Short mmCIF file of C-alpha atoms and ligand atoms in Angstrom, two decimals:
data_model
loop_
_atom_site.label_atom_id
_atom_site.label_comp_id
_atom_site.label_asym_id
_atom_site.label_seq_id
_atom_site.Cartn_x
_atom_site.Cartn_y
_atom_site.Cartn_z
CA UNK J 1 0.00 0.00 0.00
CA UNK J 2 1.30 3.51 -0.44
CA UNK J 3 2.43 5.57 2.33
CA UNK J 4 0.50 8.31 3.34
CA UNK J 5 1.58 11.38 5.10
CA UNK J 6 -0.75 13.92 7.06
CA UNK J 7 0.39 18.01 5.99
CA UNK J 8 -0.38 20.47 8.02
CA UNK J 9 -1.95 22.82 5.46
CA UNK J 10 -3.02 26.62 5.39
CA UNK J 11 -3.72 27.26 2.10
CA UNK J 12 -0.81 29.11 1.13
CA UNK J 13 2.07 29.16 -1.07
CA UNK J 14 3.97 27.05 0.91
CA UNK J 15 2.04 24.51 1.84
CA UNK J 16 0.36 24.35 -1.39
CA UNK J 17 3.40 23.33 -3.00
CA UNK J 18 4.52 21.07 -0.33
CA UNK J 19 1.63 18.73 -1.15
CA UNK J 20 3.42 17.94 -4.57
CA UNK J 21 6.27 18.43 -3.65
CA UNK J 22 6.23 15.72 -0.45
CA UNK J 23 4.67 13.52 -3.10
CA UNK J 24 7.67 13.79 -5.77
CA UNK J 25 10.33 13.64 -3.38
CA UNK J 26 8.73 10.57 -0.82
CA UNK J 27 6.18 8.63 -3.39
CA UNK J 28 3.79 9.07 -0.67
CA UNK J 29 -0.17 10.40 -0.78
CA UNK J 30 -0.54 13.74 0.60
CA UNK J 31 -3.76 14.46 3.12
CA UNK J 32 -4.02 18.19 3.24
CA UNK J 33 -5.28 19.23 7.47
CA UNK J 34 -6.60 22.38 7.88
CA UNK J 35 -7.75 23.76 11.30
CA UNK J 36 -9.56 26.76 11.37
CA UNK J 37 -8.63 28.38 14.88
CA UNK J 38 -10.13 31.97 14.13
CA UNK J 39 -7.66 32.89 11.95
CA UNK J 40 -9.98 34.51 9.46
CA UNK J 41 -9.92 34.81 5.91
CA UNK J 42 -10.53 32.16 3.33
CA UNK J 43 -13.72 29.94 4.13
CA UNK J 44 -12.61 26.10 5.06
CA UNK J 45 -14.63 24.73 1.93
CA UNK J 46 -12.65 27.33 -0.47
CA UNK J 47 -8.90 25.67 1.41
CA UNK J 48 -10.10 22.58 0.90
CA UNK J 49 -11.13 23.10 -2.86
CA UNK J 50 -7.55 24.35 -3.15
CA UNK J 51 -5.79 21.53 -1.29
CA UNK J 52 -7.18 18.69 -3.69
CA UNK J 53 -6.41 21.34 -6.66
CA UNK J 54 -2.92 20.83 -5.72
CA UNK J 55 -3.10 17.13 -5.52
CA UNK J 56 -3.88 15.61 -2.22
CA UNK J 57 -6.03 12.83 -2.11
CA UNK J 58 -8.27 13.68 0.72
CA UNK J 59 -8.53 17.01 2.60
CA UNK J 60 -9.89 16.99 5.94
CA UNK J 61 -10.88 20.59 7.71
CA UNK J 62 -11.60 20.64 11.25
CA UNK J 63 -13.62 23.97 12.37
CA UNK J 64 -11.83 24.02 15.99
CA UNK J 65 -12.24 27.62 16.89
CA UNK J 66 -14.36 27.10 20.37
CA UNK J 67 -12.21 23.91 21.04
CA UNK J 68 -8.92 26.50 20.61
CA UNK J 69 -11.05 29.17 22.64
CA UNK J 70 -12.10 26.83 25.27
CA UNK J 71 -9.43 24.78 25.92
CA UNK J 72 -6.25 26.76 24.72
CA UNK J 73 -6.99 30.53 25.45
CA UNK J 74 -8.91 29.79 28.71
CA UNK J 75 -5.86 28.63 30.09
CA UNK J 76 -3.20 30.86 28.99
CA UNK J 77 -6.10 33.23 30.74
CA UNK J 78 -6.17 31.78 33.77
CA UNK J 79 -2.22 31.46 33.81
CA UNK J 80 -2.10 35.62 32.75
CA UNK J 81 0.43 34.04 30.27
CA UNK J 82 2.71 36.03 28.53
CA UNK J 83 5.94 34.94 27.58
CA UNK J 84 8.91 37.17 28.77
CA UNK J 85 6.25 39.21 30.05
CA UNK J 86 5.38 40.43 27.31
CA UNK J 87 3.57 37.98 24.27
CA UNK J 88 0.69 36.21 24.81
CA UNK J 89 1.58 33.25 23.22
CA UNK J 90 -0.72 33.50 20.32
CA UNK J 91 1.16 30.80 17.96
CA UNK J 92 2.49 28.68 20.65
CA UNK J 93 -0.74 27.88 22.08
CA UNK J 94 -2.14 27.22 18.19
CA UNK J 95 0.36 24.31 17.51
CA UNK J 96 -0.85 21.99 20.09
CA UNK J 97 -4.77 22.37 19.10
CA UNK J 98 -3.29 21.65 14.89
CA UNK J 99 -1.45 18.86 16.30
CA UNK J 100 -4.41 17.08 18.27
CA UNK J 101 -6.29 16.80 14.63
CA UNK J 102 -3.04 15.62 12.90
CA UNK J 103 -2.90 13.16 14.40
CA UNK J 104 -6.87 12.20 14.75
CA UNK J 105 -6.39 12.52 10.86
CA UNK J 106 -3.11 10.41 10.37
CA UNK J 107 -5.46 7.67 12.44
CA UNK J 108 -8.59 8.37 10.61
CA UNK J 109 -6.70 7.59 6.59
CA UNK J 110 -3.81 5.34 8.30
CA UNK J 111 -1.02 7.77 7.49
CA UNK J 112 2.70 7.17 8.93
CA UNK J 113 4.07 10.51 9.28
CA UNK J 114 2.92 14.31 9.68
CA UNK J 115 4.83 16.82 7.70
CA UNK J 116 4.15 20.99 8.53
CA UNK J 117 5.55 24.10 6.81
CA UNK J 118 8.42 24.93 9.41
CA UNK J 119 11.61 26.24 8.85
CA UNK J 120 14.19 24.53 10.76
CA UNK J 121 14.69 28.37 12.83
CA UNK J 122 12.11 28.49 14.48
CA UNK J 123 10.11 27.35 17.36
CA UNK J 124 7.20 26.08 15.61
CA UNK J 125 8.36 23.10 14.86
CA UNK J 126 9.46 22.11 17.67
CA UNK J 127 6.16 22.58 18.88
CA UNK J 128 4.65 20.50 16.29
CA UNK J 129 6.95 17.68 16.67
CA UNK J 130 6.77 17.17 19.92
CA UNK J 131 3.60 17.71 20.02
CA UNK J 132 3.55 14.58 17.51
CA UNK J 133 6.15 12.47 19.27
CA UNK J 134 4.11 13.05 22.69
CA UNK J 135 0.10 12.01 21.39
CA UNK J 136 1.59 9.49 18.45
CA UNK J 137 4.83 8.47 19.18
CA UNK J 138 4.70 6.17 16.49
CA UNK J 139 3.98 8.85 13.59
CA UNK J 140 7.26 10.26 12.03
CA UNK J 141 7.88 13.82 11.22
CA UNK J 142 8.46 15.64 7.92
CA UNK J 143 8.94 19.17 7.09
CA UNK J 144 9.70 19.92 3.47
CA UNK J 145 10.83 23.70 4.23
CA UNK J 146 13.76 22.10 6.51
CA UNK J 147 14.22 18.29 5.13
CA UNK J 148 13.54 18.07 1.13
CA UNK J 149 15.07 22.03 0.11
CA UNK J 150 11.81 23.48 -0.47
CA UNK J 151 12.80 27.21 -0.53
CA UNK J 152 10.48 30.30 -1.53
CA UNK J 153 11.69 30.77 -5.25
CA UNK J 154 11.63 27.40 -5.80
CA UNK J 155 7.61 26.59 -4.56
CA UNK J 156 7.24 29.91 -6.83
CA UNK J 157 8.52 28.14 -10.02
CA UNK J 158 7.11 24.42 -8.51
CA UNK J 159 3.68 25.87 -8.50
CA UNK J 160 4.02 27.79 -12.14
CA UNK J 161 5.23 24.88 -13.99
CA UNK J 162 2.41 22.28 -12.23
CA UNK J 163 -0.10 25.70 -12.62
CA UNK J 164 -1.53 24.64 -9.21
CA UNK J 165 -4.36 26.86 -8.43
CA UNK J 166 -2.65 29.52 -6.55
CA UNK J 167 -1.11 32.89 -6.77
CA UNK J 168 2.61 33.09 -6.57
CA UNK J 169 2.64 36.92 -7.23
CA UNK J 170 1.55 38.25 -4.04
CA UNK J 171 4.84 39.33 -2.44
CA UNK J 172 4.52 39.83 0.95
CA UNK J 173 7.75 40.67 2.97
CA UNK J 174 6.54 39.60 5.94
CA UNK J 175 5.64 36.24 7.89
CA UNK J 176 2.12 36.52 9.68
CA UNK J 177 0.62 33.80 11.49
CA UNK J 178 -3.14 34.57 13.35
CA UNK J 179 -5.77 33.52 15.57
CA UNK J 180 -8.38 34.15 17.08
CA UNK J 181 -6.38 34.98 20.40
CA UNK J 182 -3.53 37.25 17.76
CA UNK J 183 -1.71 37.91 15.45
CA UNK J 184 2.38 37.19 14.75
CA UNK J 185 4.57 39.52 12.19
CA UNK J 186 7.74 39.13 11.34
CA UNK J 187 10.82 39.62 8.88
CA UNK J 188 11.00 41.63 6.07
CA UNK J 189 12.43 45.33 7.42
CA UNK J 190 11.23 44.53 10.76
CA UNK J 191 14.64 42.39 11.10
CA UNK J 192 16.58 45.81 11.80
CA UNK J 193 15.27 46.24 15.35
CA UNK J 194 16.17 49.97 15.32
CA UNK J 195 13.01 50.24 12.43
CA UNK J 196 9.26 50.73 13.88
CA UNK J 197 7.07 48.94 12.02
CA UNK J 198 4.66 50.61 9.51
CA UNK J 199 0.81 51.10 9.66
CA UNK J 200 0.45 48.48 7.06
CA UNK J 201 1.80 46.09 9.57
CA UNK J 202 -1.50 45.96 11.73
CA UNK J 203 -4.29 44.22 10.85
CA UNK J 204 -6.45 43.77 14.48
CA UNK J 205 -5.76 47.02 15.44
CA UNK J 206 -6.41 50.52 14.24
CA UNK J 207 -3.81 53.35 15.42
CA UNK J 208 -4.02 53.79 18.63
CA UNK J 209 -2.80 57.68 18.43
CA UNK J 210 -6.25 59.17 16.70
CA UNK J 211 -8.71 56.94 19.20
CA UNK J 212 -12.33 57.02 18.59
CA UNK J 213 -14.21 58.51 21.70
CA UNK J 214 -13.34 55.89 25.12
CA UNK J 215 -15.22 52.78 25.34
CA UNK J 216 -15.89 50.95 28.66
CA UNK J 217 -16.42 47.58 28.93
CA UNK J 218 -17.53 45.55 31.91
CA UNK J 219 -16.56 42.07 31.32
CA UNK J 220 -17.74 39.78 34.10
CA UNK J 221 -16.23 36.02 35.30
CA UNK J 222 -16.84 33.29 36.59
CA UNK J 223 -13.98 30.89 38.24
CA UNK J 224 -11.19 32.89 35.68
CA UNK J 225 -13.22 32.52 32.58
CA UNK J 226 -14.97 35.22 30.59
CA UNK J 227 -18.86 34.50 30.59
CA UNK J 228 -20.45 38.03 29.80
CA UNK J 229 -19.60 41.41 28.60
CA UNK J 230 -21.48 44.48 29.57
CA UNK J 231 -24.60 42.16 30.91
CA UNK J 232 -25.04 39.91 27.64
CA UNK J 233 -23.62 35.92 28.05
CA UNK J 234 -21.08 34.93 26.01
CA UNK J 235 -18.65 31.83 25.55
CA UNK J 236 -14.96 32.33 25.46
CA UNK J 237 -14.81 32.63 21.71
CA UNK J 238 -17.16 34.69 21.36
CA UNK J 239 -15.67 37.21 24.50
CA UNK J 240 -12.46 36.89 22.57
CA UNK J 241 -13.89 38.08 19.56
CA UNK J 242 -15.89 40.58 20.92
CA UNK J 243 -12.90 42.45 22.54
CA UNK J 244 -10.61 42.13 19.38
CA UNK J 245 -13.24 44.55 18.26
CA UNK J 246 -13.87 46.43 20.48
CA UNK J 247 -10.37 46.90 21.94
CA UNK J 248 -8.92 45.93 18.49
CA UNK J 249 -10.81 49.75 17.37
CA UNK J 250 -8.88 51.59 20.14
CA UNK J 251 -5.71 50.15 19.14
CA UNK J 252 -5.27 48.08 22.43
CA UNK J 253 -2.61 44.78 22.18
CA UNK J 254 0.03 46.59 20.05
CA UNK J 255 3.30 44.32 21.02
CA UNK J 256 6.44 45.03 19.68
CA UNK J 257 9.73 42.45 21.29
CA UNK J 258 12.96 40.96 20.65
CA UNK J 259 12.21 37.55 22.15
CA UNK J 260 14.19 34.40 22.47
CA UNK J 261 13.53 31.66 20.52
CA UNK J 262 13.47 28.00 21.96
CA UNK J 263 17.15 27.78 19.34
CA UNK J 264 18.65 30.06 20.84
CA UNK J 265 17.85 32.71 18.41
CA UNK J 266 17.10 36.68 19.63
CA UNK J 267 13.94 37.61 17.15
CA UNK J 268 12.01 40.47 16.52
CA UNK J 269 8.02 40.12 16.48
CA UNK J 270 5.24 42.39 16.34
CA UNK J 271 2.23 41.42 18.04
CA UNK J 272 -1.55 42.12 18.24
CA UNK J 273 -3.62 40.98 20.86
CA UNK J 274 -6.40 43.19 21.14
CA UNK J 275 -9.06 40.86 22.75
CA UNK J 276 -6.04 38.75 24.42
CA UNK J 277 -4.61 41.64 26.01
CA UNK J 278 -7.60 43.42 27.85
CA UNK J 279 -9.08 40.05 29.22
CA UNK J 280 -5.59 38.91 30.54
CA UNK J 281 -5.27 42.37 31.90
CA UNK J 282 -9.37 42.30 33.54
CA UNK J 283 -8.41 38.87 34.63
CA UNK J 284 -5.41 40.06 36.70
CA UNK J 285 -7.17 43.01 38.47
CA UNK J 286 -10.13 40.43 39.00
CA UNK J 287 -7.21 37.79 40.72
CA UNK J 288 -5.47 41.13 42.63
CA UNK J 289 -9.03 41.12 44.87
CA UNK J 290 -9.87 37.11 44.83
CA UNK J 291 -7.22 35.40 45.21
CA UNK J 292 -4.97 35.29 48.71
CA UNK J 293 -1.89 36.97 49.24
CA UNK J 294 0.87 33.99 48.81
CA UNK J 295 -1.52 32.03 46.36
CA UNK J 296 -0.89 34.94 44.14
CA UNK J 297 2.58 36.05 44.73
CA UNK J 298 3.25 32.02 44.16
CA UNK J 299 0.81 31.84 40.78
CA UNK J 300 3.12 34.89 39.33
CA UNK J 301 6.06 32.41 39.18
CA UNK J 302 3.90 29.28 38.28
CA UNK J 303 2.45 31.32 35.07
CA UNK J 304 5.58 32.12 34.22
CA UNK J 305 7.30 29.16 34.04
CA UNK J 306 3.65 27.93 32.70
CA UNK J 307 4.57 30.23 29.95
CA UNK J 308 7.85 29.46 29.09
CA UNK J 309 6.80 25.59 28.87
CA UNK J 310 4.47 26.53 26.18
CA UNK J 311 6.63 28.68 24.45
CA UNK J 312 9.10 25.93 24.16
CA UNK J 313 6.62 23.28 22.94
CA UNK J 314 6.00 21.30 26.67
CA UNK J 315 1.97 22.04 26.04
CA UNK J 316 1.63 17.93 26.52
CA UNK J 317 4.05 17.28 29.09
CA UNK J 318 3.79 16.55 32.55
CA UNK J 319 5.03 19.85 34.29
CA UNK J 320 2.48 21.58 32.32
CA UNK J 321 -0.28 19.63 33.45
CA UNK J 322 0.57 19.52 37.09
CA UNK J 323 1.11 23.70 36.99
CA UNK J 324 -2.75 23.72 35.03
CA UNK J 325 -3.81 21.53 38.08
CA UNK J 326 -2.43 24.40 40.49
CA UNK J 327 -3.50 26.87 37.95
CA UNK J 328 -7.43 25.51 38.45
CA UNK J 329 -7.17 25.79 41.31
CA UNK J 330 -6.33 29.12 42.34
CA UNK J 331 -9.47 30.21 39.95
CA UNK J 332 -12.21 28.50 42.41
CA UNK J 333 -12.68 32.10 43.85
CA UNK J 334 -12.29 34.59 40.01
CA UNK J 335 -15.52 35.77 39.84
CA UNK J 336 -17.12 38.83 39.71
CA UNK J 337 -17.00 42.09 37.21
CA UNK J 338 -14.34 44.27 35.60
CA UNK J 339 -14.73 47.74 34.59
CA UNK J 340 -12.18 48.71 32.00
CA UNK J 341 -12.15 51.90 29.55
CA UNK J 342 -10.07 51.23 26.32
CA UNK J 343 -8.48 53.66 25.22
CA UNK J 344 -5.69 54.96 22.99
CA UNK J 345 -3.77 51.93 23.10
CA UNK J 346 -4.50 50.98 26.90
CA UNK J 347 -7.07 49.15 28.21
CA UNK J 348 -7.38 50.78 32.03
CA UNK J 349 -9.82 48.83 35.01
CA UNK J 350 -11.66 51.93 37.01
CA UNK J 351 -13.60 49.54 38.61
CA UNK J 352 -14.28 46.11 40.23
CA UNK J 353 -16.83 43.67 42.17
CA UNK J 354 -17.45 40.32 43.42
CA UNK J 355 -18.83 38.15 45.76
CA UNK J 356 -15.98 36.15 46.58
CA UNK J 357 -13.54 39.05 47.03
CA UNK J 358 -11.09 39.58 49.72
CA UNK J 359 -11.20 43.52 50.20
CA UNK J 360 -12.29 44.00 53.09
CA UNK J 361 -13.73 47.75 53.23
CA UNK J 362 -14.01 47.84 56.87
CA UNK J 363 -10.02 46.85 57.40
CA UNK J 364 -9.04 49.14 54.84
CA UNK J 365 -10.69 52.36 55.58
CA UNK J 366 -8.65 55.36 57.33
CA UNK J 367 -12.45 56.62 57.70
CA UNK J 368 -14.92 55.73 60.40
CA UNK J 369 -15.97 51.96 60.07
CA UNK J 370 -12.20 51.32 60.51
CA UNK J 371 -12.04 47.37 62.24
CA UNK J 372 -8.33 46.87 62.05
CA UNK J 373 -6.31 47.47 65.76
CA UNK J 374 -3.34 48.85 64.90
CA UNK J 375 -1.77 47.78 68.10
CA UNK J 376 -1.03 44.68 66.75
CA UNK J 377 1.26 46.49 63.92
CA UNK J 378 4.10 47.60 67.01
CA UNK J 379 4.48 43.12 68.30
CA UNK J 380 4.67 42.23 64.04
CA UNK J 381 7.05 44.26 63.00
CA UNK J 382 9.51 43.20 66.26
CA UNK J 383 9.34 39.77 65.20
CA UNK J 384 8.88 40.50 61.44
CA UNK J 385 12.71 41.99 61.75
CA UNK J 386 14.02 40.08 64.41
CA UNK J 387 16.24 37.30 61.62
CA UNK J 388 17.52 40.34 59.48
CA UNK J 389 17.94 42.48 62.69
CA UNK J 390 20.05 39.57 64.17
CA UNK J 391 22.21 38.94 61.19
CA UNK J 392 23.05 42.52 61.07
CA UNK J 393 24.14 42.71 64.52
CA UNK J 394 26.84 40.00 63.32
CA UNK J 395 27.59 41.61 60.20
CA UNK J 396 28.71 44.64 62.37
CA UNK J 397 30.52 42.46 65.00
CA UNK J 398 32.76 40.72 62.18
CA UNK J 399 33.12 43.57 60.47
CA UNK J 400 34.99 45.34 63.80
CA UNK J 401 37.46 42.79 64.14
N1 LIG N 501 7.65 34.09 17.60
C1 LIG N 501 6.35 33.58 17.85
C2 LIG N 501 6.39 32.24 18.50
O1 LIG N 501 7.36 31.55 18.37
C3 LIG N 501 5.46 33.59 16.64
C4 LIG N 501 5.90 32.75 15.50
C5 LIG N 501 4.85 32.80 14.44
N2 LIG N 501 5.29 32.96 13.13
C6 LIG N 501 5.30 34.08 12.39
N3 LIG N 501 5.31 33.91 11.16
N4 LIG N 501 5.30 35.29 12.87
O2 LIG N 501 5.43 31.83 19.12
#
């Protein structure tokens, strides 16, 4: 029987190309895979059409934009994750959700090996393959970009001689991959770090220096997940979507980094996270009045180590899973609302409530009401110094010898 290899395909150049291309080089039958995970654009039927246009024998499209919603985005939610502090993962959560219906698909036509359109730079496909090796560790790995010398020019000339049915004029500089939760831009002039990027370069976010008139927003949760926005209920996707606009129009989630690649690579990205950026910052304020004192100083390191595993392609292993566990938990208590006004590029909480919050007005008040005996401030403090207190009375005795 002949082989059969699983592509992960988008629909573009690339990846159109690859289908042939794999074929030629391997002898094997191409199954295109594409996921829609809010990324927009073409309509699944119209990548599909395309896919057996450039000779695959089946083409499977999986619509998995609440599954990547619900159970991708939540999460990096809950965790506030943002990698280096300052991306919000947007690709890196994408790869694992892709990978989940490779492989379904490699089962579902008995295919052997997964191929994707990676470059061997980058950090995608490391997420991919391991992703692979971890949920079918029997499946083998193939990416055409890295292993069988498929460069630019030559899927350009590849796709003119065969006349597959796409365009190969387009030239566009840069590399964009998007989602639902953002949108990733890079190369091109943005690879001299000292250039800003242009206007052209934005495509969820209007400028955020001539903002229309403020909008607020009160987005309410329940246990660290989005569930309504200014009173009407919504699901995760459709919160998500709702704030690209509306933040998206007031130019909120404008992210521009030099981060460091799983490779070892320093790389410049520009980001937009419009949606991504104003829940993860509602979220926080929301945790900053729910959740207890060393819970949350200790869930600041968890998320970011949280982060950094999904950056570098761990979305499957086990350290992951037991920081989710201690994740979930720390969300029992996130509910309640957020009032934020966006903007001019920020997205700024004036306001927040819940049932399950911690602030206690009566122990904070310097007004009448005021519960707390300060007395007991005098006795802490003593004993809160007393180690450091004792060390330096050391310090000083050494030191005069
Ligand atoms: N640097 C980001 C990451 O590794 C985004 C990569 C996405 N690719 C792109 N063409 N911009 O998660």
């Amino acid at each position: 029987m002949t082989e059969r290899i699983v592509l992960a395909y988008s629909g573009g150049l690339d990846t159109s190309v690859a289908i042939g291309w794999i074929g030629e080089a391997t002898g094997a039958e191409v199954i295109a895979v594409a996921v829609d995970v809010g990324q927009g654009g073409e309509s699944l039927e119209t990548i599909r059409q395309r896919a057996l246009g450039c000779g695959a024998v089946e083409a499977y499209v999986a619509d998995a934009s609440d599954e990547f919603a619900n159970e991708y985005c939540m999460p990096t939610l809950k965790a506030n994750g943002l990698y280096q502090g300052h991306y919000p993962l947007v690709s890196a959560i994408s790869r694992p959700v892709i990978v989940k219906h490779l492989v379904k698909a490699a089962r579902e036509f008995g295919a052997t090996t997964v191929a994707h359109g990676c470059t061997g730079k980058g950090n995608d496909q490391v997420r991919f393959e391991v992703g692979i090796q971890t949920l079918g560790p029997d499946l083998k790995c193939i990416a055409p970009v890295r292993d069988l010398a498929l460069t630019r020019d030559k899927a350009i000339a590849f796709a003119e001689e065969k006349g597959l049915p796409i365009e190969t004029t387009k030239k566009n500089p840069y590399s964009i991959d998007q989602n639902v939760w953002g949108r990733a831009v890079e190369t091109g002039y943005l690879e001299d770090i000292w250039n800003a990027p242009t206007k052209d370069i934005y495509d969820y976010t209007a400028t955020p220096e001539f903002p229309p008139a403020p909008d607020e927003v009160v987005i309410s949760f329940e246990a660290g997940i989005p569930v309504a926005i200014d009173g009407v209920k919504v699901t995760p996707l459709q919160a998500i979507k709702e704030l690209n606009r509306r933040a998206g129009a007031q130019g909120v989630g404008r992210i521009d980094v030099v981060e460091d690649r799983l490779v070892g690579i320093k790389s410049r990205e520009i980001y937009e996270a419009p949606g991504a950026m104003a829940l993860i910052t509602a979220h926080k304020h929301l945790e900053d009045i729910t959740v207890e004192r060393e819970q949350a100083r200790f869930k600041a390191t968890v998320g970011q180590r949280w982060s950094e595993l999904v950056y570098d392609g761990q979305w499957f292993s086990p350290l992951k899973r037991s920081l989710d566990a201690f994740i979930e938990d720390t969300q029992k208590y996130v509910s309640g609302d957020i009032r934020m006004t966006l903007h001019g590029g920020q997205a700024i909480v004036n306001g927040r409530r819940s049932d399950t919050s911690l602030y206690d007005f009566n122990l904070a008040t310097y007004d009448t009401g005021d519960t707390f005996d300060q007395s007991m401030a005098r006795g802490f403090i003593e004993l809160w110094g007393m180690s450091a207190k004792v060390a330096s009375g050391r310090d000083i005795r050494v030191a005069g010898k």
